[in-house]
Short mmCIF file of C-alpha atoms in Angstrom, two decimals:
data_model
loop_
_atom_site.label_atom_id
_atom_site.label_comp_id
_atom_site.label_asym_id
_atom_site.label_seq_id
_atom_site.Cartn_x
_atom_site.Cartn_y
_atom_site.Cartn_z
CA MET D 29 0.01 0.03 0.07
CA PHE D 30 1.33 3.52 -0.93
CA SER D 31 2.34 5.69 2.00
CA SER D 32 0.28 8.81 2.82
CA LEU D 33 1.54 12.12 1.55
CA GLY D 34 0.01 14.06 4.58
CA LEU D 35 -1.98 16.44 2.37
CA PHE D 36 -4.95 16.31 4.83
CA GLN D 37 -2.87 16.56 7.98
CA SER D 38 -3.67 20.20 8.38
CA LEU D 39 -7.40 19.32 8.55
CA ARG D 40 -9.09 17.98 11.67
CA CYS D 41 -10.72 14.60 11.30
CA PRO D 42 -14.48 15.08 11.02
CA ASP D 43 -15.20 11.97 13.18
CA GLY D 44 -12.95 13.24 16.06
CA PRO D 45 -12.16 10.73 18.86
CA GLY D 46 -14.67 8.24 17.39
CA CYS D 47 -12.54 7.65 14.23
CA THR D 48 -12.18 3.91 13.59
CA ARG D 49 -9.80 4.16 10.65
CA PRO D 50 -6.44 2.49 11.41
CA ARG D 51 -4.52 4.97 9.41
CA CYS D 52 -6.53 8.15 9.22
CA ILE D 53 -5.40 10.59 6.62
CA PHE D 54 -6.78 13.57 8.75
CA SER D 55 -5.14 15.03 11.79
CA HIS D 56 -6.19 14.02 15.43
CA LYS D 57 -4.25 16.85 17.19
CA LYS D 58 -6.47 18.81 19.57
CA ASP D 59 -4.80 22.21 18.81
CA ILE D 60 -6.20 22.27 15.24
CA LEU D 61 -9.33 24.44 14.83
CA PRO D 62 -12.39 22.96 13.09
CA PRO D 63 -13.06 24.28 9.57
CA ALA D 64 -15.15 27.42 9.24
CA ALA D 65 -18.76 26.79 8.25
CA LEU D 66 -19.83 27.68 4.69
CA VAL D 67 -22.32 30.53 4.81
CA ILE D 68 -23.95 31.73 1.51
CA PRO D 69 -25.81 35.01 1.97
CA ILE D 70 -29.39 35.01 0.41
CA LYS D 71 -30.79 38.41 -0.42
CA SER D 72 -34.57 38.96 -0.05
CA ALA D 73 -36.83 40.20 -2.87
CA SER D 74 -37.31 43.51 -1.14
CA THR D 75 -33.60 44.22 -1.21
CA SER D 76 -33.19 43.28 -4.93
CA THR D 77 -31.05 45.65 -6.93
CA VAL D 78 -32.82 44.89 -10.20
CA PRO D 79 -34.58 48.03 -11.42
CA THR D 80 -38.37 47.72 -11.94
CA LYS D 81 -40.35 49.17 -14.91
CA ARG D 82 -42.33 52.26 -14.19
CA PRO D 83 -46.10 51.63 -14.57
CA ILE D 84 -47.86 53.11 -17.50
CA SER D 85 -50.19 55.29 -15.40
CA SER D 86 -47.29 56.94 -13.56
CA PRO D 87 -47.01 60.59 -14.53
CA ILE D 88 -43.92 61.92 -16.31
CA ARG D 89 -41.87 64.15 -14.38
CA PRO D 90 -41.40 67.63 -15.54
CA GLY D 91 -38.33 68.03 -17.66
CA ALA D 92 -38.08 64.21 -18.31
CA ALA D 93 -37.65 62.78 -21.83
CA PRO D 94 -40.80 61.66 -23.58
CA SER D 95 -41.47 57.89 -23.85
CA GLU D 96 -41.89 57.89 -27.65
CA PRO D 97 -38.86 57.26 -29.83
CA PRO D 98 -37.08 59.94 -31.66
CA ARG D 99 -38.55 61.19 -34.89
CA LYS D 100 -35.74 59.80 -37.01
CA LEU D 101 -36.52 56.25 -35.66
CA GLN D 102 -40.32 56.48 -36.16
CA LYS D 103 -41.79 54.45 -38.99
CA LEU D 104 -43.91 56.95 -41.02
CA ALA D 105 -46.23 56.03 -43.93
CA PRO D 106 -44.98 56.90 -47.40
CA PRO D 107 -46.29 60.16 -48.70
CA GLN D 108 -49.36 59.64 -50.97
CA ARG D 109 -48.49 60.50 -54.56
CA PRO D 110 -51.12 62.03 -56.82
CA VAL D 111 -52.82 59.51 -59.14
CA PRO D 112 -51.58 60.21 -62.66
CA ALA D 113 -54.24 61.40 -65.15
CA SER D 114 -55.50 58.81 -67.76
CA HIS D 115 -56.53 61.44 -70.22
CA THR D 116 -55.49 64.83 -71.38
CA ASN D 117 -57.71 67.91 -71.19
CA ASP D 118 -58.86 67.19 -74.73
CA GLY D 119 -59.91 63.62 -73.86
CA VAL D 120 -56.96 61.90 -75.53
CA PRO D 121 -55.82 58.87 -73.56
CA ILE D 122 -52.36 58.93 -72.12
CA LEU D 123 -50.01 56.05 -72.98
CA ARG D 124 -48.69 54.31 -69.92
CA VAL D 125 -45.62 52.29 -70.98
CA ASN D 126 -41.97 51.97 -69.75
CA ALA D 127 -39.92 54.28 -71.99
CA ALA D 128 -36.73 52.17 -71.45
CA GLN D 129 -38.55 49.08 -72.97
CA SER D 130 -40.25 50.86 -75.74
CA LEU D 131 -38.61 50.40 -79.20
CA VAL D 132 -40.44 53.45 -80.51
CA PRO D 133 -40.00 56.77 -78.55
CA VAL D 134 -42.88 57.33 -76.21
CA PRO D 135 -43.65 60.89 -77.50
CA VAL D 136 -43.99 59.50 -81.04
CA ARG D 137 -46.41 56.79 -79.80
CA GLN D 138 -48.42 59.34 -77.98
CA THR D 139 -48.72 61.47 -80.99
CA MET D 140 -49.83 58.47 -83.09
CA LEU D 141 -52.30 57.49 -80.40
CA LYS D 142 -53.92 60.92 -80.63
CA THR D 143 -54.22 60.36 -84.31
CA LEU D 144 -56.02 57.10 -83.84
CA TYR D 145 -58.23 58.54 -81.18
CA ASP D 146 -59.29 61.41 -83.38
CA HIS D 147 -60.37 58.94 -86.08
CA PHE D 148 -62.27 56.71 -83.69
CA VAL D 149 -64.08 59.78 -82.34
CA VAL D 150 -65.30 60.63 -85.83
CA LEU D 151 -66.20 56.95 -86.51
CA TYR D 152 -68.11 56.54 -83.28
CA HIS D 153 -69.90 59.88 -83.08
CA SER D 154 -73.36 58.12 -83.14
CA VAL D 155 -72.58 55.76 -80.26
CA LEU D 156 -70.34 57.89 -78.07
CA PRO D 157 -73.18 59.59 -76.18
CA LYS D 158 -74.15 56.30 -74.60
CA HIS D 159 -70.50 54.87 -74.55
CA PRO D 160 -68.27 57.89 -73.90
CA SER D 161 -65.03 55.77 -73.28
CA LEU D 162 -65.41 53.59 -76.34
CA ALA D 163 -63.13 55.73 -78.59
CA SER D 164 -60.26 55.94 -76.02
CA GLU D 165 -60.40 52.18 -75.30
CA HIS D 166 -60.28 51.17 -78.89
CA ALA D 167 -57.59 53.79 -79.64
CA LEU D 168 -55.33 52.28 -76.93
CA LYS D 169 -56.01 48.72 -78.13
CA GLN D 170 -55.44 49.64 -81.71
CA GLU D 171 -52.09 51.38 -80.88
CA GLU D 172 -50.98 48.35 -79.00
CA GLU D 173 -51.82 45.96 -81.87
CA ILE D 174 -49.85 48.20 -84.38
CA TYR D 175 -46.86 48.37 -81.98
CA LYS D 176 -46.67 44.63 -81.58
CA LYS D 177 -46.87 43.88 -85.31
CA SER D 178 -44.52 46.62 -86.49
CA SER D 179 -40.88 47.67 -86.03
CA LYS D 180 -39.29 51.01 -85.20
CA LEU D 181 -39.06 51.83 -88.88
CA THR D 182 -42.52 50.66 -89.95
CA TYR D 183 -44.48 51.91 -86.96
CA ARG D 184 -45.56 55.31 -88.27
CA ASN D 185 -46.56 54.04 -91.69
CA ALA D 186 -48.64 51.36 -90.04
CA VAL D 187 -50.54 53.90 -87.93
CA ILE D 188 -51.17 56.04 -91.11
CA THR D 189 -52.53 52.89 -92.94
CA CYS D 190 -54.79 52.08 -90.03
CA ALA D 191 -56.12 55.62 -89.85
CA ALA D 192 -56.95 55.45 -93.65
CA ALA D 193 -58.86 52.17 -92.97
CA LEU D 194 -60.88 53.78 -90.20
CA LYS D 195 -61.91 56.42 -92.59
CA ARG D 196 -63.34 53.85 -95.05
CA ARG D 197 -65.45 52.12 -92.40
CA ALA D 198 -69.22 52.56 -92.31
CA ILE D 199 -70.62 54.63 -89.50
CA PRO D 200 -72.01 52.34 -86.80
CA ASP D 201 -75.32 52.90 -85.10
CA SER D 202 -74.81 50.40 -82.28
CA LEU D 203 -72.17 48.37 -80.44
CA ASN D 204 -73.10 45.27 -82.60
CA HIS D 205 -72.29 46.92 -85.88
CA ASP D 206 -69.57 45.38 -87.98
CA SER D 207 -67.51 48.62 -87.88
CA VAL D 208 -67.02 48.66 -84.07
CA GLY D 209 -63.75 47.38 -82.93
CA THR D 210 -60.03 47.44 -83.75
CA GLU D 211 -58.58 46.14 -87.01
CA GLY D 212 -57.57 42.98 -85.26
CA GLU D 213 -60.98 42.41 -83.85
CA LEU D 214 -62.56 43.04 -87.26
CA ALA D 215 -60.21 40.54 -88.87
CA ALA D 216 -60.92 37.97 -86.28
CA ARG D 217 -64.71 38.34 -86.84
CA ALA D 218 -64.22 38.10 -90.57
CA GLU D 219 -62.16 34.81 -90.09
CA ALA D 220 -64.88 33.39 -87.90
CA ARG D 221 -67.55 34.27 -90.38
CA LYS D 222 -65.50 32.60 -93.21
CA SER D 223 -65.17 29.44 -91.01
CA ARG D 224 -68.93 29.33 -90.61
CA GLN D 225 -69.40 29.80 -94.27
CA ALA D 226 -67.09 26.75 -94.81
CA LEU D 227 -69.44 24.64 -92.63
CA ARG D 228 -72.52 25.60 -94.71
CA LEU D 229 -74.89 22.73 -95.49
CA SER D 230 -76.08 22.27 -98.98
CA ARG D 231 -78.87 20.24 -100.58
CA ASP D 232 -76.29 17.62 -101.72
CA ASN D 233 -75.10 17.15 -98.14
CA LEU D 234 -78.64 16.42 -96.90
CA GLU D 235 -79.96 14.57 -99.95
CA PRO D 236 -79.02 11.07 -98.53
CA TYR D 237 -80.93 11.76 -95.39
CA ILE D 238 -84.28 12.78 -96.90
CA MET D 239 -86.94 10.31 -95.69
CA SER D 240 -89.55 8.79 -98.03
CA LYS D 241 -93.32 9.26 -97.39
CA GLU D 242 -93.56 5.70 -96.07
CA ASP D 243 -90.76 6.32 -93.61
CA LEU D 244 -92.47 9.53 -92.38
CA GLU D 245 -95.75 7.65 -91.83
CA SER D 246 -94.02 4.86 -89.96
CA TRP D 247 -92.49 7.51 -87.52
CA GLY D 248 -95.86 9.11 -86.89
CA TYR D 249 -95.67 12.14 -89.23
CA PHE D 250 -98.85 13.37 -90.80
CA VAL D 251 -98.62 13.28 -94.60
CA GLU D 252 -102.31 13.59 -95.56
CA ILE D 253 -104.78 16.26 -94.77
CA PRO D 254 -108.03 15.00 -93.07
CA ASP D 255 -111.29 15.23 -95.18
CA ALA D 256 -113.29 17.12 -92.40
CA PRO D 257 -113.23 20.88 -92.55
CA GLY D 258 -110.45 22.43 -90.50
CA GLY D 259 -110.45 25.14 -87.83
CA ILE D 260 -114.10 24.75 -86.89
CA GLU D 261 -113.36 24.41 -83.19
CA PRO D 262 -110.13 26.22 -82.21
CA SER D 263 -110.77 26.16 -78.47
CA LEU D 264 -112.21 23.70 -75.97
CA GLU D 265 -112.84 26.38 -73.28
CA GLY D 266 -115.77 25.35 -71.17
CA LYS D 267 -115.57 21.66 -72.13
CA LEU D 268 -114.25 18.54 -70.48
CA ALA D 269 -110.71 17.26 -71.34
CA LYS D 270 -108.29 14.83 -69.75
CA CYS D 271 -105.35 16.52 -67.98
CA GLU D 272 -101.94 15.57 -69.51
CA ARG D 273 -100.31 16.00 -66.06
CA CYS D 274 -102.51 14.21 -63.47
CA ALA D 275 -104.66 12.08 -65.95
CA GLN D 276 -107.84 13.41 -64.36
CA PRO D 277 -110.80 14.91 -66.29
CA PHE D 278 -111.19 18.70 -65.90
CA LEU D 279 -113.17 21.59 -67.23
CA VAL D 280 -110.95 23.66 -69.70
CA LYS D 281 -110.50 27.24 -68.49
CA ARG D 282 -108.12 30.03 -69.26
CA LYS D 283 -105.10 30.67 -67.04
CA GLU D 284 -106.72 33.11 -64.76
CA GLU D 285 -109.66 30.76 -63.97
CA ALA D 286 -107.93 27.37 -64.29
CA ASP D 287 -108.25 24.87 -61.47
CA LYS D 288 -105.12 23.79 -59.78
CA CYS D 289 -103.37 20.59 -60.68
CA VAL D 290 -101.07 18.60 -58.34
CA TYR D 291 -98.66 16.45 -60.38
CA HIS D 292 -95.29 14.99 -60.86
CA TRP D 293 -93.28 16.50 -63.63
CA GLY D 294 -90.73 13.75 -63.58
CA LYS D 295 -90.95 10.25 -64.97
CA PRO D 296 -91.23 7.07 -62.87
CA PHE D 297 -88.35 4.66 -62.95
CA THR D 298 -87.60 1.31 -61.09
CA THR D 299 -84.92 1.17 -58.39
CA THR D 300 -83.87 -1.44 -55.83
CA ALA D 301 -83.92 -0.54 -52.09
CA GLY D 302 -83.44 -3.13 -49.28
CA GLY D 303 -83.53 -5.92 -51.77
CA GLU D 304 -86.94 -4.94 -53.15
CA LYS D 305 -87.75 -3.24 -56.50
CA THR D 306 -89.69 0.06 -56.16
CA ARG D 307 -90.87 2.44 -58.79
CA ILE D 308 -90.30 6.15 -57.86
CA TYR D 309 -90.46 9.48 -59.63
CA ASN D 310 -87.11 11.08 -60.61
CA CYS D 311 -88.53 14.61 -59.75
CA CYS D 312 -88.99 14.09 -56.07
CA SER D 313 -87.97 10.40 -55.39
CA ARG D 314 -91.41 9.60 -53.98
CA PRO D 315 -92.83 6.14 -54.73
CA VAL D 316 -95.34 5.78 -57.55
CA ALA D 317 -97.84 4.49 -55.00
CA ASP D 318 -98.04 7.87 -53.45
CA SER D 319 -100.90 9.66 -55.26
CA GLU D 320 -99.98 13.09 -54.02
CA GLY D 321 -97.93 15.13 -56.53
CA CYS D 322 -94.96 17.36 -55.89
CA THR D 323 -95.70 20.40 -58.18
CA HIS D 324 -98.73 22.67 -58.52
CA GLY D 325 -100.02 24.24 -61.67
CA PRO D 326 -103.10 24.47 -63.98
CA HIS D 327 -104.64 21.52 -65.75
CA VAL D 328 -103.54 21.19 -69.40
CA PHE D 329 -104.25 18.81 -72.21
CA TYR D 330 -102.42 17.56 -75.25
CA GLU D 331 -103.88 16.10 -78.50
CA ASN D 332 -101.99 14.12 -81.17
CA LYS D 333 -104.65 12.81 -83.57
CA ALA D 334 -104.53 14.36 -87.16
CA GLU D 335 -108.33 14.72 -87.18
CA VAL D 336 -108.53 16.53 -83.87
CA LEU D 337 -105.55 18.83 -84.67
CA HIS D 338 -107.16 19.69 -88.03
CA ILE D 339 -110.34 20.78 -86.24
CA ARG D 340 -108.29 23.04 -84.00
CA HIS D 341 -106.25 24.55 -86.87
CA PRO D 342 -106.52 23.56 -90.42
CA PHE D 343 -103.55 21.80 -92.15
CA SER D 344 -102.32 23.00 -95.52
CA PHE D 345 -99.72 21.99 -98.00
CA LEU D 346 -96.73 23.98 -98.94
CA GLU D 347 -96.52 25.71 -102.35
CA SER D 348 -94.51 23.94 -104.96
CA PRO D 349 -91.21 25.73 -105.58
CA SER D 350 -91.00 27.68 -108.86
CA PRO D 351 -87.82 28.38 -110.93
CA THR D 352 -87.92 32.03 -109.79
CA SER D 353 -88.54 31.15 -106.13
CA THR D 354 -86.21 32.59 -103.46
CA ALA D 355 -86.80 29.73 -101.09
CA LEU D 356 -83.86 28.38 -99.19
CA ASP D 357 -82.41 25.02 -100.29
CA VAL D 358 -81.56 24.14 -96.66
CA ALA D 359 -83.44 25.49 -93.62
CA ALA D 360 -83.60 24.39 -90.02
CA LEU D 361 -86.85 25.08 -88.12
CA ASP D 362 -87.42 25.12 -84.35
CA CYS D 363 -90.71 25.71 -82.53
CA GLU D 364 -91.52 26.78 -78.98
CA MET D 365 -94.80 25.23 -77.79
CA ILE D 366 -97.14 26.29 -75.00
CA TYR D 367 -100.43 24.93 -73.41
CA THR D 368 -103.51 26.77 -74.43
CA THR D 369 -107.33 26.22 -74.38
CA GLY D 370 -106.91 24.72 -77.84
CA GLY D 371 -104.27 22.23 -76.76
CA MET D 372 -100.57 22.54 -77.32
CA ARG D 373 -99.94 25.46 -79.82
CA VAL D 374 -96.90 26.89 -81.54
CA ALA D 375 -95.86 30.14 -79.73
CA ARG D 376 -92.55 30.96 -81.41
CA VAL D 377 -90.89 29.93 -84.71
CA SER D 378 -87.10 30.18 -85.40
CA VAL D 379 -85.54 29.43 -88.81
CA VAL D 380 -81.82 29.40 -89.80
CA ASP D 381 -80.17 28.76 -93.17
CA GLY D 382 -77.60 26.19 -93.97
CA ALA D 383 -74.84 28.32 -92.60
CA GLY D 384 -76.66 28.80 -89.26
CA LYS D 385 -77.52 32.41 -89.96
CA GLU D 386 -80.91 33.50 -88.55
CA VAL D 387 -83.61 33.88 -91.16
CA LEU D 388 -86.71 34.12 -89.02
CA ASP D 389 -87.46 34.56 -85.29
CA GLU D 390 -91.02 35.50 -84.55
CA PHE D 391 -93.83 34.95 -82.05
CA VAL D 392 -97.05 33.48 -83.20
CA ARG D 393 -100.43 35.04 -82.43
CA MET D 394 -103.08 32.51 -81.25
CA ASP D 395 -106.26 32.00 -83.14
CA ASP D 396 -109.35 34.00 -81.99
CA GLY D 397 -110.77 32.47 -78.81
CA VAL D 398 -107.63 30.56 -77.89
CA GLU D 399 -106.24 31.58 -74.54
CA ILE D 400 -103.00 30.61 -72.68
CA MET D 401 -103.35 28.12 -69.82
#
């Protein structure tokens, strides 16, 4: 075992006379004073040296500095700049472009813009009272179109050519006129019109689809006029008829006096619910067994027999085409039908030619005594 170096001989043994170590490293001499006790001073909160913040409500002493930061450190809102005008005193629109990115000097473009504006004002003098900003809007669009399609050398000549084209236009009387718009917009409309013309249907295109008389009869078309006189009873007002909606008999009356009908406007279809098939209406999803309808309206009736329809309004054949006839080779017809006291009648007729251009769009006046239901 190593010998002791005597490093703790200056310290009194903590166990004192009761030490049981055979070779204690501490000193057992009685003249050695015990070690001083370790005392750590603890300061109370009342004697804390940490400064406290002054409450907000405490008054500021006279002569003390204000609590707000210096003016140079305050964040102030940027000054409001005046909004630049969009038009000059003469009404000419002002061009707003970046001068560094413009291939043509901005003063030159502004001068050419004024030229276009003056020509649009003359062209639109009939529609400007209702649309005062139309000339300036189209002048800006037209100048932009010319700038994008031309170079620095051809810009001025392109504006002069456009101004000459504006002079040749017809004076428009509405916004739907063909003369309203920029040159690019007019060219786009002409191209669309040409595309529609290319899709024009001719008699040769439809010849293979013309149905024979027998085919028309098989599909339910009327090809013969009944022998009975036509138009002798145009209205059934005051008589009994079967309602097309609720299948109940009713007394035919005009709309103001008609009785109310409760019906389903949808069609019944079969569905499976819980392993059982049930027929319900697609308008309200109610079962067909439920007699109560979901919609309220007047009773109406519909007739589809040629003899009855001939009595309401007489049938007639078309005139045979003559060599000098101006009739269209191809025409598409659409009719809007309404319920009346004379059954279902035509209320509006629309006709277009083979290119889809409107030829006729008129309302149809009912026969005398026929009222809307």
